[in-house]
Structure formats: C-alpha cells, structure tokens
mmCIF file of C-alpha atoms in Angstrom:
data_model
loop_
_atom_site.group_PDB
_atom_site.id
_atom_site.type_symbol
_atom_site.label_atom_id
_atom_site.label_comp_id
_atom_site.label_asym_id
_atom_site.label_seq_id
_atom_site.Cartn_x
_atom_site.Cartn_y
_atom_site.Cartn_z
ATOM 1 C CA THR A 1 -11.626 5.534 5.195
ATOM 2 C CA ASP A 2 -13.415 7.422 2.407
ATOM 3 C CA ASP A 3 -10.225 8.339 0.739
ATOM 4 C CA LYS A 4 -7.403 5.945 1.274
ATOM 5 C CA GLY A 5 -4.860 8.265 -0.467
ATOM 6 C CA VAL A 6 -5.662 11.006 1.924
ATOM 7 C CA PHE A 7 -6.233 9.074 5.165
ATOM 8 C CA ASN A 8 -3.859 6.215 4.439
ATOM 9 C CA THR A 9 -5.775 3.519 6.343
ATOM 10 C CA SER A 10 -8.162 0.641 5.579
ATOM 11 C CA LEU A 11 -11.353 -0.635 7.061
ATOM 12 C CA SER A 12 -9.607 -3.488 8.659
ATOM 13 C CA THR A 13 -7.193 -1.006 10.310
ATOM 14 C CA GLU A 14 -10.079 1.158 11.524
ATOM 15 C CA PHE A 15 -11.766 -1.981 12.960
ATOM 16 C CA GLU A 16 -8.611 -2.851 14.789
ATOM 17 C CA LEU A 17 -8.250 0.659 16.234
ATOM 18 C CA VAL A 18 -11.825 0.653 17.411
ATOM 19 C CA GLY A 19 -11.532 -2.649 19.016
ATOM 20 C CA LYS A 20 -8.307 -1.619 20.860
ATOM 21 C CA HIS A 21 -9.358 1.735 21.984
ATOM 22 C CA PHE A 22 -12.890 0.632 23.098
ATOM 23 C CA ASP A 23 -11.892 -2.740 24.291
ATOM 24 C CA LEU A 24 -14.309 -4.550 22.007
ATOM 25 C CA ASP A 25 -14.081 -8.270 21.128
ATOM 26 C CA ASN A 26 -14.755 -9.736 17.773
ATOM 27 C CA GLU A 27 -18.318 -10.406 18.506
ATOM 28 C CA GLN A 28 -18.953 -6.824 19.316
ATOM 29 C CA LEU A 29 -17.080 -5.548 16.229
ATOM 30 C CA LYS A 30 -19.367 -7.966 14.187
ATOM 31 C CA ASP A 31 -22.426 -6.459 15.792
ATOM 32 C CA LEU A 32 -21.064 -2.962 15.063
ATOM 33 C CA ALA A 33 -20.676 -3.771 11.337
ATOM 34 C CA LEU A 34 -24.067 -5.446 11.223
ATOM 35 C CA SER A 35 -25.690 -2.316 12.763
ATOM 36 C CA ALA A 36 -24.003 -0.030 10.307
ATOM 37 C CA VAL A 37 -25.672 -2.009 7.631
ATOM 38 C CA GLU A 38 -28.996 -1.958 9.233
ATOM 39 C CA TYR A 39 -29.024 1.858 9.258
ATOM 40 C CA ALA A 40 -27.449 2.425 5.864
ATOM 41 C CA PHE A 41 -29.134 4.308 3.247
ATOM 42 C CA CYS A 42 -29.839 1.432 0.708
ATOM 43 C CA GLY A 43 -32.592 -1.016 0.013
ATOM 44 C CA ASN A 44 -33.465 -4.077 2.046
ATOM 45 C CA GLU A 45 -32.056 -6.478 -0.605
ATOM 46 C CA GLU A 46 -28.724 -4.750 -0.641
ATOM 47 C CA LYS A 47 -28.667 -4.742 3.284
ATOM 48 C CA TYR A 48 -29.262 -8.477 3.311
ATOM 49 C CA GLU A 49 -26.463 -9.077 0.874
ATOM 50 C CA LEU A 50 -24.032 -6.905 2.892
ATOM 51 C CA MET A 51 -25.170 -8.605 6.136
ATOM 52 C CA GLU A 52 -24.372 -12.154 4.423
ATOM 53 C CA VAL A 53 -20.962 -10.912 3.423
ATOM 54 C CA ILE A 54 -20.223 -9.765 6.938
ATOM 55 C CA GLN A 55 -21.558 -12.993 8.463
ATOM 56 C CA THR A 56 -19.413 -15.074 5.973
ATOM 57 C CA PHE A 57 -16.367 -13.003 6.758
ATOM 58 C CA TRP A 58 -16.766 -13.334 10.512
ATOM 59 C CA LYS A 59 -17.157 -17.006 10.200
ATOM 60 C CA SER A 60 -13.964 -17.251 8.115
ATOM 61 C CA ILE A 61 -12.018 -15.621 10.862
ATOM 62 C CA LYS A 62 -13.543 -17.071 14.048
ATOM 63 C CA GLN A 63 -11.157 -19.055 15.910
#
C-alpha cells in the first residue's frame, strides 16, 4: 500500500484480504493494527495518538 498508483489498493482492501485469507475476525484485525503501531519506529506520543485513532475507528464500525 506504499504507492497506490502502482499497487492499486488501499489499506482497507488489504485488511479485508488479510481477514479473508487468514480467517481473522474484526477483533483480531484491530489487534493486528494496534500491534503494528506498538512496533512502529516513532515516538511514544505519536504511537498513543495512532492507537487512539485505531480504537475510535473500530468503535465506529463495531456492530
């Protein structure tokens, strides 16, 4: 997903594919996203902000 023009995909599409191919539910996909942030090369403040964005997003789509 680094270059949408080259790969013609989005992060949402990538999550959908991972969920389907590895039989992951929404909670597991959320945990995957949070783990990615935990191990990202950025400061703790930025990690916290990113985790808040992810949590807010998942709450908004939770059914």
